[in-house]
PDB file of C-alpha atoms and ligand atoms in Angstrom:
ATOM      1  CA  MET A 207      23.016   7.731   4.258  1.00  0.00           C
ATOM      2  CA  ASN A 208      20.225   5.863   2.420  1.00  0.00           C
ATOM      3  CA  LYS A 209      16.645   6.944   2.918  1.00  0.00           C
ATOM      4  CA  THR A 210      14.218   4.457   4.471  1.00  0.00           C
ATOM      5  CA  ALA A 211      10.927   3.183   3.077  1.00  0.00           C
ATOM      6  CA  VAL A 212       8.289   1.237   5.030  1.00  0.00           C
ATOM      7  CA  ILE A 213       6.049  -0.988   2.908  1.00  0.00           C
ATOM      8  CA  THR A 214       3.017  -2.458   4.667  1.00  0.00           C
ATOM      9  CA  GLY A 215       2.078  -5.935   3.477  1.00  0.00           C
ATOM     10  CA  GLY A 216       5.460  -5.908   1.738  1.00  0.00           C
ATOM     11  CA  GLY A 217       6.003  -9.664   1.620  1.00  0.00           C
ATOM     12  CA  THR A 218       3.694 -10.611  -1.276  1.00  0.00           C
ATOM     13  CA  GLY A 219       2.244  -9.458  -4.591  1.00  0.00           C
ATOM     14  CA  ILE A 220       2.322  -5.726  -5.246  1.00  0.00           C
ATOM     15  CA  GLY A 221       4.006  -5.027  -1.853  1.00  0.00           C
ATOM     16  CA  ARG A 222       6.886  -7.370  -2.737  1.00  0.00           C
ATOM     17  CA  ALA A 223       7.358  -5.657  -6.122  1.00  0.00           C
ATOM     18  CA  ILE A 224       7.369  -2.240  -4.405  1.00  0.00           C
ATOM     19  CA  SER A 225       9.936  -3.410  -1.820  1.00  0.00           C
ATOM     20  CA  LEU A 226      12.259  -4.675  -4.574  1.00  0.00           C
ATOM     21  CA  LYS A 227      11.839  -1.597  -6.785  1.00  0.00           C
ATOM     22  CA  LEU A 228      12.507   0.844  -3.935  1.00  0.00           C
ATOM     23  CA  ALA A 229      15.549  -1.243  -2.927  1.00  0.00           C
ATOM     24  CA  GLU A 230      16.803  -0.899  -6.540  1.00  0.00           C
ATOM     25  CA  ASP A 231      16.282   2.847  -6.185  1.00  0.00           C
ATOM     26  CA  GLY A 232      18.574   2.853  -3.113  1.00  0.00           C
ATOM     27  CA  PHE A 233      16.114   2.947  -0.197  1.00  0.00           C
ATOM     28  CA  ASN A 234      16.665   0.864   2.922  1.00  0.00           C
ATOM     29  CA  ILE A 235      13.548  -1.279   3.227  1.00  0.00           C
ATOM     30  CA  ALA A 236      11.313  -2.049   6.215  1.00  0.00           C
ATOM     31  CA  VAL A 237       9.079  -4.926   5.106  1.00  0.00           C
ATOM     32  CA  ASN A 238       5.924  -5.015   7.228  1.00  0.00           C
ATOM     33  CA  CYS A 239       3.951  -8.252   7.432  1.00  0.00           C
ATOM     34  CA  LEU A 240       1.617 -10.269   9.595  1.00  0.00           C
ATOM     35  CA  GLU A 241       3.254 -12.934  11.796  1.00  0.00           C
ATOM     36  CA  SER A 242       1.884 -15.681   9.520  1.00  0.00           C
ATOM     37  CA  LEU A 243       3.744 -14.290   6.522  1.00  0.00           C
ATOM     38  CA  LEU A 244       7.142 -13.753   8.163  1.00  0.00           C
ATOM     39  CA  PRO A 245       9.026 -16.402   6.098  1.00  0.00           C
ATOM     40  CA  GLN A 246       7.911 -14.823   2.777  1.00  0.00           C
ATOM     41  CA  ALA A 247       8.695 -11.321   4.078  1.00  0.00           C
ATOM     42  CA  GLN A 248      12.148 -12.490   5.194  1.00  0.00           C
ATOM     43  CA  ALA A 249      12.796 -13.813   1.692  1.00  0.00           C
ATOM     44  CA  VAL A 250      11.806 -10.399   0.264  1.00  0.00           C
ATOM     45  CA  ALA A 251      14.137  -8.636   2.742  1.00  0.00           C
ATOM     46  CA  GLU A 252      16.938 -10.950   1.574  1.00  0.00           C
ATOM     47  CA  GLU A 253      16.187 -10.064  -2.075  1.00  0.00           C
ATOM     48  CA  CYS A 254      16.352  -6.355  -1.128  1.00  0.00           C
ATOM     49  CA  ARG A 255      19.731  -6.836   0.593  1.00  0.00           C
ATOM     50  CA  ALA A 256      20.983  -8.526  -2.598  1.00  0.00           C
ATOM     51  CA  ARG A 257      20.312  -5.153  -4.266  1.00  0.00           C
ATOM     52  CA  GLY A 258      22.850  -3.487  -1.938  1.00  0.00           C
ATOM     53  CA  VAL A 259      20.637  -1.861   0.702  1.00  0.00           C
ATOM     54  CA  GLU A 260      19.692  -2.716   4.281  1.00  0.00           C
ATOM     55  CA  ALA A 261      16.358  -4.444   4.825  1.00  0.00           C
ATOM     56  CA  GLU A 262      14.493  -5.947   7.736  1.00  0.00           C
ATOM     57  CA  CYS A 263      11.030  -7.318   8.557  1.00  0.00           C
ATOM     58  CA  PHE A 264       8.667  -5.723  11.056  1.00  0.00           C
ATOM     59  CA  VAL A 265       5.668  -7.760  12.189  1.00  0.00           C
ATOM     60  CA  ALA A 266       2.545  -5.695  12.886  1.00  0.00           C
ATOM     61  CA  ASP A 267      -1.163  -5.862  12.106  1.00  0.00           C
ATOM     62  CA  VAL A 268      -1.866  -2.478  10.491  1.00  0.00           C
ATOM     63  CA  SER A 269      -5.432  -2.483  11.819  1.00  0.00           C
ATOM     64  CA  LYS A 270      -4.018  -2.169  15.369  1.00  0.00           C
ATOM     65  CA  PHE A 271      -3.244   1.431  16.400  1.00  0.00           C
ATOM     66  CA  ASP A 272      -0.656   0.611  19.084  1.00  0.00           C
ATOM     67  CA  ALA A 273       1.092  -2.036  16.976  1.00  0.00           C
ATOM     68  CA  CYS A 274       1.616   0.575  14.223  1.00  0.00           C
ATOM     69  CA  ALA A 275       3.065   3.029  16.762  1.00  0.00           C
ATOM     70  CA  GLU A 276       5.526   0.397  17.975  1.00  0.00           C
ATOM     71  CA  MET A 277       6.493  -0.531  14.427  1.00  0.00           C
ATOM     72  CA  VAL A 278       7.192   3.078  13.378  1.00  0.00           C
ATOM     73  CA  LYS A 279       9.333   3.511  16.517  1.00  0.00           C
ATOM     74  CA  ALA A 280      11.229   0.293  15.794  1.00  0.00           C
ATOM     75  CA  VAL A 281      11.878   1.316  12.159  1.00  0.00           C
ATOM     76  CA  GLN A 282      13.141   4.709  13.275  1.00  0.00           C
ATOM     77  CA  GLU A 283      15.447   3.113  15.855  1.00  0.00           C
ATOM     78  CA  ARG A 284      16.786   0.613  13.319  1.00  0.00           C
ATOM     79  CA  PHE A 285      17.276   2.929  10.324  1.00  0.00           C
ATOM     80  CA  GLY A 286      17.383   6.453  11.817  1.00  0.00           C
ATOM     81  CA  SER A 287      14.544   7.926   9.731  1.00  0.00           C
ATOM     82  CA  VAL A 288      11.257   7.130   8.011  1.00  0.00           C
ATOM     83  CA  ASP A 289      11.308   8.852   4.630  1.00  0.00           C
ATOM     84  CA  VAL A 290       8.693   6.937   2.644  1.00  0.00           C
ATOM     85  CA  LEU A 291       5.532   5.188   3.830  1.00  0.00           C
ATOM     86  CA  VAL A 292       3.769   2.913   1.351  1.00  0.00           C
ATOM     87  CA  ASN A 293       0.345   1.861   2.632  1.00  0.00           C
ATOM     88  CA  ASN A 294      -0.040  -1.324   0.620  1.00  0.00           C
ATOM     89  CA  ALA A 295      -1.584  -3.878   3.036  1.00  0.00           C
ATOM     90  CA  GLY A 296      -5.124  -4.740   2.045  1.00  0.00           C
ATOM     91  CA  ILE A 297      -7.700  -7.504   2.026  1.00  0.00           C
ATOM     92  CA  THR A 298     -10.911  -8.391   0.205  1.00  0.00           C
ATOM     93  CA  ARG A 299     -13.998 -10.129   1.628  1.00  0.00           C
ATOM     94  CA  ASP A 300     -16.283  -9.868  -1.408  1.00  0.00           C
ATOM     95  CA  GLY A 301     -20.036 -10.476  -1.399  1.00  0.00           C
ATOM     96  CA  LEU A 302     -23.278  -9.001  -2.649  1.00  0.00           C
ATOM     97  CA  ILE A 303     -24.818  -6.290  -0.460  1.00  0.00           C
ATOM     98  CA  ALA A 304     -27.915  -8.313   0.449  1.00  0.00           C
ATOM     99  CA  ARG A 305     -25.704 -11.071   1.842  1.00  0.00           C
ATOM    100  CA  MET A 306     -22.776  -9.073   3.249  1.00  0.00           C
ATOM    101  CA  SER A 307     -22.187  -9.704   6.971  1.00  0.00           C
ATOM    102  CA  GLU A 308     -21.195  -7.049   9.469  1.00  0.00           C
ATOM    103  CA  ASP A 309     -17.912  -8.882   9.975  1.00  0.00           C
ATOM    104  CA  GLN A 310     -17.190  -8.850   6.216  1.00  0.00           C
ATOM    105  CA  TYR A 311     -17.653  -5.067   6.217  1.00  0.00           C
ATOM    106  CA  ASP A 312     -15.767  -4.360   9.448  1.00  0.00           C
ATOM    107  CA  SER A 313     -12.750  -6.540   8.691  1.00  0.00           C
ATOM    108  CA  VAL A 314     -12.113  -4.893   5.305  1.00  0.00           C
ATOM    109  CA  VAL A 315     -12.585  -1.352   6.629  1.00  0.00           C
ATOM    110  CA  ASN A 316     -10.379  -2.087   9.652  1.00  0.00           C
ATOM    111  CA  VAL A 317      -7.422  -3.226   7.563  1.00  0.00           C
ATOM    112  CA  ASN A 318      -7.743  -1.131   4.382  1.00  0.00           C
ATOM    113  CA  GLN A 319      -9.059   2.143   5.803  1.00  0.00           C
ATOM    114  CA  LYS A 320      -8.187   2.284   9.493  1.00  0.00           C
ATOM    115  CA  GLY A 321      -4.819   0.676   8.742  1.00  0.00           C
ATOM    116  CA  VAL A 322      -3.965   3.636   6.516  1.00  0.00           C
ATOM    117  CA  PHE A 323      -5.056   6.088   9.218  1.00  0.00           C
ATOM    118  CA  ASN A 324      -2.984   4.232  11.832  1.00  0.00           C
ATOM    119  CA  MET A 325       0.174   4.342   9.739  1.00  0.00           C
ATOM    120  CA  ILE A 326      -0.232   7.950   8.558  1.00  0.00           C
ATOM    121  CA  ARG A 327      -0.980   8.974  12.144  1.00  0.00           C
ATOM    122  CA  HIS A 328       2.231   7.483  13.482  1.00  0.00           C
ATOM    123  CA  VAL A 329       4.683   8.445  10.702  1.00  0.00           C
ATOM    124  CA  THR A 330       3.421  12.031  10.553  1.00  0.00           C
ATOM    125  CA  PRO A 331       5.195  13.305  13.726  1.00  0.00           C
ATOM    126  CA  VAL A 332       8.446  11.708  12.485  1.00  0.00           C
ATOM    127  CA  MET A 333       8.162  13.210   8.986  1.00  0.00           C
ATOM    128  CA  MET A 334       7.064  16.613  10.352  1.00  0.00           C
ATOM    129  CA  LYS A 335      10.203  16.721  12.482  1.00  0.00           C
ATOM    130  CA  GLN A 336      12.303  15.745   9.448  1.00  0.00           C
ATOM    131  CA  ARG A 337      10.439  18.372   7.391  1.00  0.00           C
ATOM    132  CA  SER A 338      10.267  15.881   4.550  1.00  0.00           C
ATOM    133  CA  GLY A 339       8.492  12.676   3.642  1.00  0.00           C
ATOM    134  CA  ARG A 340       6.538  10.780   1.041  1.00  0.00           C
ATOM    135  CA  ILE A 341       3.314   8.882   1.698  1.00  0.00           C
ATOM    136  CA  VAL A 342       1.842   6.693  -1.046  1.00  0.00           C
ATOM    137  CA  SER A 343      -1.300   4.630  -0.374  1.00  0.00           C
ATOM    138  CA  MET A 344      -2.837   1.866  -2.433  1.00  0.00           C
ATOM    139  CA  ALA A 345      -6.352   2.825  -3.494  1.00  0.00           C
ATOM    140  CA  SER A 346      -8.173   0.883  -6.237  1.00  0.00           C
ATOM    141  CA  VAL A 347     -10.333   1.417  -9.301  1.00  0.00           C
ATOM    142  CA  SER A 348     -13.039  -0.185  -7.153  1.00  0.00           C
ATOM    143  CA  GLY A 349     -12.998   2.937  -4.964  1.00  0.00           C
ATOM    144  CA  LEU A 350     -13.136   5.260  -7.993  1.00  0.00           C
ATOM    145  CA  TYR A 351     -15.629   3.544 -10.314  1.00  0.00           C
ATOM    146  CA  GLY A 352     -17.397   1.096  -7.931  1.00  0.00           C
ATOM    147  CA  ASN A 353     -17.526  -2.679  -8.422  1.00  0.00           C
ATOM    148  CA  ALA A 354     -20.487  -5.001  -7.792  1.00  0.00           C
ATOM    149  CA  GLY A 355     -19.705  -7.384  -4.932  1.00  0.00           C
ATOM    150  CA  GLN A 356     -17.204  -5.026  -3.285  1.00  0.00           C
ATOM    151  CA  LEU A 357     -19.236  -2.505  -1.270  1.00  0.00           C
ATOM    152  CA  ASN A 358     -16.932  -2.948   1.735  1.00  0.00           C
ATOM    153  CA  TYR A 359     -13.743  -2.827  -0.345  1.00  0.00           C
ATOM    154  CA  SER A 360     -14.794   0.142  -2.500  1.00  0.00           C
ATOM    155  CA  ALA A 361     -15.823   2.064   0.648  1.00  0.00           C
ATOM    156  CA  SER A 362     -12.387   1.475   2.171  1.00  0.00           C
ATOM    157  CA  LYS A 363     -10.555   2.450  -1.028  1.00  0.00           C
ATOM    158  CA  ALA A 364     -12.653   5.590  -1.647  1.00  0.00           C
ATOM    159  CA  ALA A 365     -11.820   6.602   1.929  1.00  0.00           C
ATOM    160  CA  ILE A 366      -8.127   6.378   1.070  1.00  0.00           C
ATOM    161  CA  VAL A 367      -8.663   8.964  -1.678  1.00  0.00           C
ATOM    162  CA  GLY A 368     -10.264  11.352   0.841  1.00  0.00           C
ATOM    163  CA  MET A 369      -7.546  10.766   3.445  1.00  0.00           C
ATOM    164  CA  THR A 370      -4.865  11.336   0.775  1.00  0.00           C
ATOM    165  CA  LYS A 371      -6.308  14.694  -0.281  1.00  0.00           C
ATOM    166  CA  THR A 372      -6.778  15.900   3.304  1.00  0.00           C
ATOM    167  CA  ALA A 373      -3.335  14.745   4.468  1.00  0.00           C
ATOM    168  CA  ALA A 374      -1.767  16.434   1.412  1.00  0.00           C
ATOM    169  CA  LYS A 375      -3.318  19.754   2.431  1.00  0.00           C
ATOM    170  CA  GLU A 376      -2.410  19.370   6.097  1.00  0.00           C
ATOM    171  CA  LEU A 377       1.174  18.204   5.637  1.00  0.00           C
ATOM    172  CA  GLY A 378       2.304  20.047   2.499  1.00  0.00           C
ATOM    173  CA  GLY A 379       3.704  22.938   4.522  1.00  0.00           C
ATOM    174  CA  ARG A 380       6.119  20.511   6.175  1.00  0.00           C
ATOM    175  CA  GLY A 381       7.542  19.203   2.913  1.00  0.00           C
ATOM    176  CA  ILE A 382       5.518  15.984   2.987  1.00  0.00           C
ATOM    177  CA  THR A 383       3.756  14.795  -0.177  1.00  0.00           C
ATOM    178  CA  VAL A 384       0.770  12.440   0.053  1.00  0.00           C
ATOM    179  CA  ASN A 385      -0.518  10.580  -2.999  1.00  0.00           C
ATOM    180  CA  ALA A 386      -2.389   7.412  -3.909  1.00  0.00           C
ATOM    181  CA  VAL A 387      -2.051   4.834  -6.651  1.00  0.00           C
ATOM    182  CA  ALA A 388      -5.216   3.167  -7.921  1.00  0.00           C
ATOM    183  CA  PRO A 389      -4.412  -0.163  -9.558  1.00  0.00           C
ATOM    184  CA  GLY A 390      -6.855  -1.883 -11.873  1.00  0.00           C
ATOM    185  CA  PHE A 391      -6.747  -5.624 -12.483  1.00  0.00           C
ATOM    186  CA  ILE A 392      -3.312  -6.838 -11.317  1.00  0.00           C
ATOM    187  CA  GLN A 393      -2.015 -10.419 -11.337  1.00  0.00           C
ATOM    188  CA  THR A 394      -1.539 -11.361  -7.654  1.00  0.00           C
ATOM    189  CA  ASP A 395      -2.953 -13.802  -5.065  1.00  0.00           C
ATOM    190  CA  MET A 396      -5.816 -11.337  -4.530  1.00  0.00           C
ATOM    191  CA  THR A 397      -7.080 -11.703  -8.121  1.00  0.00           C
ATOM    192  CA  ALA A 398      -6.102 -15.393  -8.439  1.00  0.00           C
ATOM    193  CA  LYS A 399      -9.268 -16.164  -6.433  1.00  0.00           C
ATOM    194  CA  LEU A 400     -11.509 -14.955  -9.314  1.00  0.00           C
ATOM    195  CA  SER A 401     -13.066 -17.478 -11.732  1.00  0.00           C
ATOM    196  CA  ASP A 402     -11.856 -17.579 -15.356  1.00  0.00           C
ATOM    197  CA  LYS A 403     -15.270 -16.237 -16.396  1.00  0.00           C
ATOM    198  CA  ALA A 404     -14.960 -13.235 -14.057  1.00  0.00           C
ATOM    199  CA  LYS A 405     -11.398 -12.571 -15.263  1.00  0.00           C
ATOM    200  CA  GLU A 406     -12.506 -12.634 -18.914  1.00  0.00           C
ATOM    201  CA  ALA A 407     -15.342 -10.216 -18.176  1.00  0.00           C
ATOM    202  CA  ILE A 408     -12.979  -7.752 -16.463  1.00  0.00           C
ATOM    203  CA  LEU A 409     -10.344  -8.021 -19.226  1.00  0.00           C
ATOM    204  CA  GLY A 410     -13.031  -7.154 -21.795  1.00  0.00           C
ATOM    205  CA  GLY A 411     -13.110  -3.667 -20.277  1.00  0.00           C
ATOM    206  CA  VAL A 412      -9.326  -3.177 -20.196  1.00  0.00           C
ATOM    207  CA  ALA A 413      -8.009  -1.170 -23.171  1.00  0.00           C
ATOM    208  CA  LEU A 414      -4.602  -2.881 -23.073  1.00  0.00           C
ATOM    209  CA  LYS A 415      -6.286  -6.346 -23.005  1.00  0.00           C
ATOM    210  CA  ARG A 416      -4.000  -7.795 -20.347  1.00  0.00           C
ATOM    211  CA  MET A 417      -3.772  -7.949 -16.578  1.00  0.00           C
ATOM    212  CA  GLY A 418      -1.298  -5.565 -15.001  1.00  0.00           C
ATOM    213  CA  GLN A 419       1.800  -6.949 -13.294  1.00  0.00           C
ATOM    214  CA  PRO A 420       2.847  -5.998  -9.738  1.00  0.00           C
ATOM    215  CA  GLU A 421       5.848  -4.236 -11.312  1.00  0.00           C
ATOM    216  CA  ASP A 422       3.513  -1.924 -13.282  1.00  0.00           C
ATOM    217  CA  VAL A 423       2.161  -0.656  -9.946  1.00  0.00           C
ATOM    218  CA  ALA A 424       5.591  -0.610  -8.250  1.00  0.00           C
ATOM    219  CA  ASN A 425       6.955   1.694 -10.976  1.00  0.00           C
ATOM    220  CA  ALA A 426       4.184   4.233 -10.293  1.00  0.00           C
ATOM    221  CA  VAL A 427       4.806   4.080  -6.529  1.00  0.00           C
ATOM    222  CA  ALA A 428       8.557   4.495  -7.054  1.00  0.00           C
ATOM    223  CA  PHE A 429       7.947   7.606  -9.168  1.00  0.00           C
ATOM    224  CA  LEU A 430       5.744   9.186  -6.481  1.00  0.00           C
ATOM    225  CA  ALA A 431       8.370   8.310  -3.839  1.00  0.00           C
ATOM    226  CA  SER A 432      11.176   9.852  -5.876  1.00  0.00           C
ATOM    227  CA  ASP A 433      12.630  13.375  -5.940  1.00  0.00           C
ATOM    228  CA  ALA A 434      11.199  13.720  -9.474  1.00  0.00           C
ATOM    229  CA  ALA A 435       7.670  13.853  -7.976  1.00  0.00           C
ATOM    230  CA  GLY A 436       8.470  16.629  -5.492  1.00  0.00           C
ATOM    231  CA  TYR A 437       5.715  18.981  -6.745  1.00  0.00           C
ATOM    232  CA  ILE A 438       2.951  16.343  -6.935  1.00  0.00           C
ATOM    233  CA  THR A 439       0.650  15.943  -3.939  1.00  0.00           C
ATOM    234  CA  GLY A 440      -2.983  15.021  -3.233  1.00  0.00           C
ATOM    235  CA  GLN A 441      -3.214  13.017  -6.477  1.00  0.00           C
ATOM    236  CA  VAL A 442      -4.486   9.586  -7.438  1.00  0.00           C
ATOM    237  CA  LEU A 443      -2.394   7.940 -10.156  1.00  0.00           C
ATOM    238  CA  VAL A 444      -4.514   5.316 -11.913  1.00  0.00           C
ATOM    239  CA  VAL A 445      -2.626   2.228 -13.157  1.00  0.00           C
ATOM    240  CA  ASP A 446      -5.407   0.230 -14.826  1.00  0.00           C
ATOM    241  CA  GLY A 447      -4.403  -0.400 -18.438  1.00  0.00           C
ATOM    242  CA  GLY A 448      -7.223   1.878 -19.573  1.00  0.00           C
ATOM    243  CA  MET A 449     -10.248   0.606 -17.651  1.00  0.00           C
ATOM    244  CA  GLY A 450     -11.981   3.852 -16.829  1.00  0.00           C
ATOM    245  CA  GLN A 451     -12.332   5.293 -20.304  1.00  0.00           C
TER     246      GLN A 451
HETATM  247  P1  LIG B 546      -1.885  -9.569  -1.581  1.00  0.00           P
HETATM  248  O1  LIG B 546      -0.818 -10.343  -2.272  1.00  0.00           O
HETATM  249  O2  LIG B 546      -2.970 -10.288  -0.872  1.00  0.00           O
HETATM  250  O3  LIG B 546      -1.155  -8.518  -0.630  1.00  0.00           O
HETATM  251  C1  LIG B 546      -1.732  -7.913   0.479  1.00  0.00           C
HETATM  252  C2  LIG B 546      -0.731  -8.002   1.596  1.00  0.00           C
HETATM  253  O4  LIG B 546      -1.226  -7.312   2.747  1.00  0.00           O
HETATM  254  C3  LIG B 546      -0.479  -9.447   2.025  1.00  0.00           C
HETATM  255  O5  LIG B 546       0.885  -9.641   2.247  1.00  0.00           O
HETATM  256  C4  LIG B 546      -1.275  -9.528   3.319  1.00  0.00           C
HETATM  257  O6  LIG B 546      -0.846 -10.529   4.213  1.00  0.00           O
HETATM  258  C5  LIG B 546      -1.045  -8.148   3.868  1.00  0.00           C
HETATM  259  N1  LIG B 546      -1.976  -7.848   4.941  1.00  0.00           N
HETATM  260  C6  LIG B 546      -3.291  -8.160   5.008  1.00  0.00           C
HETATM  261  N2  LIG B 546      -3.813  -7.729   6.171  1.00  0.00           N
HETATM  262  C7  LIG B 546      -2.802  -7.143   6.859  1.00  0.00           C
HETATM  263  C8  LIG B 546      -2.720  -6.511   8.117  1.00  0.00           C
HETATM  264  N3  LIG B 546      -3.778  -6.393   8.921  1.00  0.00           N
HETATM  265  N4  LIG B 546      -1.510  -6.027   8.526  1.00  0.00           N
HETATM  266  C9  LIG B 546      -0.423  -6.131   7.723  1.00  0.00           C
HETATM  267  N5  LIG B 546      -0.448  -6.726   6.515  1.00  0.00           N
HETATM  268  C10 LIG B 546      -1.626  -7.225   6.086  1.00  0.00           C
HETATM  269  O7  LIG B 546      -2.641  -8.616  -2.627  1.00  0.00           O
HETATM  270  P2  LIG B 546      -2.105  -7.528  -3.665  1.00  0.00           P
HETATM  271  O8  LIG B 546      -2.902  -7.721  -4.884  1.00  0.00           O
HETATM  272  O9  LIG B 546      -0.616  -7.516  -3.746  1.00  0.00           O
HETATM  273  O10 LIG B 546      -2.636  -6.188  -2.964  1.00  0.00           O
HETATM  274  C11 LIG B 546      -1.797  -5.137  -2.498  1.00  0.00           C
HETATM  275  C12 LIG B 546      -2.620  -3.866  -2.399  1.00  0.00           C
HETATM  276  O11 LIG B 546      -3.071  -3.469  -3.700  1.00  0.00           O
HETATM  277  C13 LIG B 546      -3.891  -4.017  -1.551  1.00  0.00           C
HETATM  278  O12 LIG B 546      -4.108  -2.829  -0.809  1.00  0.00           O
HETATM  279  C14 LIG B 546      -4.981  -4.177  -2.591  1.00  0.00           C
HETATM  280  O13 LIG B 546      -6.236  -3.776  -2.105  1.00  0.00           O
HETATM  281  C15 LIG B 546      -4.464  -3.266  -3.687  1.00  0.00           C
HETATM  282  N6  LIG B 546      -5.029  -3.545  -5.007  1.00  0.00           N
HETATM  283  C16 LIG B 546      -4.832  -4.730  -5.643  1.00  0.00           C
HETATM  284  C17 LIG B 546      -5.396  -4.950  -6.894  1.00  0.00           C
HETATM  285  C18 LIG B 546      -5.199  -6.227  -7.662  1.00  0.00           C
HETATM  286  O14 LIG B 546      -5.787  -6.355  -8.748  1.00  0.00           O
HETATM  287  N7  LIG B 546      -4.413  -7.174  -7.200  1.00  0.00           N
HETATM  288  C19 LIG B 546      -6.165  -3.944  -7.497  1.00  0.00           C
HETATM  289  C20 LIG B 546      -6.359  -2.743  -6.812  1.00  0.00           C
HETATM  290  C21 LIG B 546      -5.779  -2.547  -5.572  1.00  0.00           C
HETATM  291  P3  LIG B 546      -1.652 -11.946   4.246  1.00  0.00           P
HETATM  292  O15 LIG B 546      -1.405 -12.579   2.910  1.00  0.00           O
HETATM  293  O16 LIG B 546      -1.064 -12.653   5.404  1.00  0.00           O
HETATM  294  O17 LIG B 546      -3.123 -11.590   4.441  1.00  0.00           O
END
């Protein structure tokens, strides 16, 4: 029987690339999305099925505790197990500190940080019972190095690093690994919003002198989800083309 992977925000950008890569690796795929993105997520599920696995969409807002519980239950009922959780859903609401609204801060923390708690919280009892599981969460270089204009976002992503390390310690005894991937500057809708000037400035600090592709991140996630990464836990794998050096 195929293993099952849940990818939050799996209908676009990096989440889409992860869904397709894990489908290629033989996982059945649960594509999570918001209601508004269901058509795109359904297209991704279709692309996964074309790779020979089962795939279905599950609508849930990851910032809602009960909605995540219902989704995990539905995935388990549909596929029989939850073997891999990829916490990929995320948003930005950038702004300078002096002008950042409470809503800008709360909305980003609710999706990026609390969303990861909600999903880890609800898959943990399932994985503990299975005595196996892989959790991979999307952090960011913004949470490791800081980034002007992203106080809310960097707070939420740094929190993911802390949650990853704690969950790794708590769940390791049950055969569950917990890791994070920290992408740098990746070509998706999220970065398409930036001006050409801002993009040029960021690229100046990238050793490989190009933006990363969603597939670059998906390959790292697939490695951490694979049997080959069985002795790696509590780590943050940076995929930034050499930004931090
Ligand atoms: P993206 O295309 O905007 O993907 C984010 C996905 O998450 C979208 O499908 C989005 O749906 C979904 N989402 C947002 N809020 C949600 C919620 N409450 N519940 C469920 N799904 C929700 O951006 P991306 O670049 O692929 O980002 C994927 C992840 O990588 C994010 O966690 C991001 O922070 C991280 N990351 C990206 C970069 C980069 O350079 N692109 C760098 C570092 C880290 P909607 O479109 O409907 O909002």
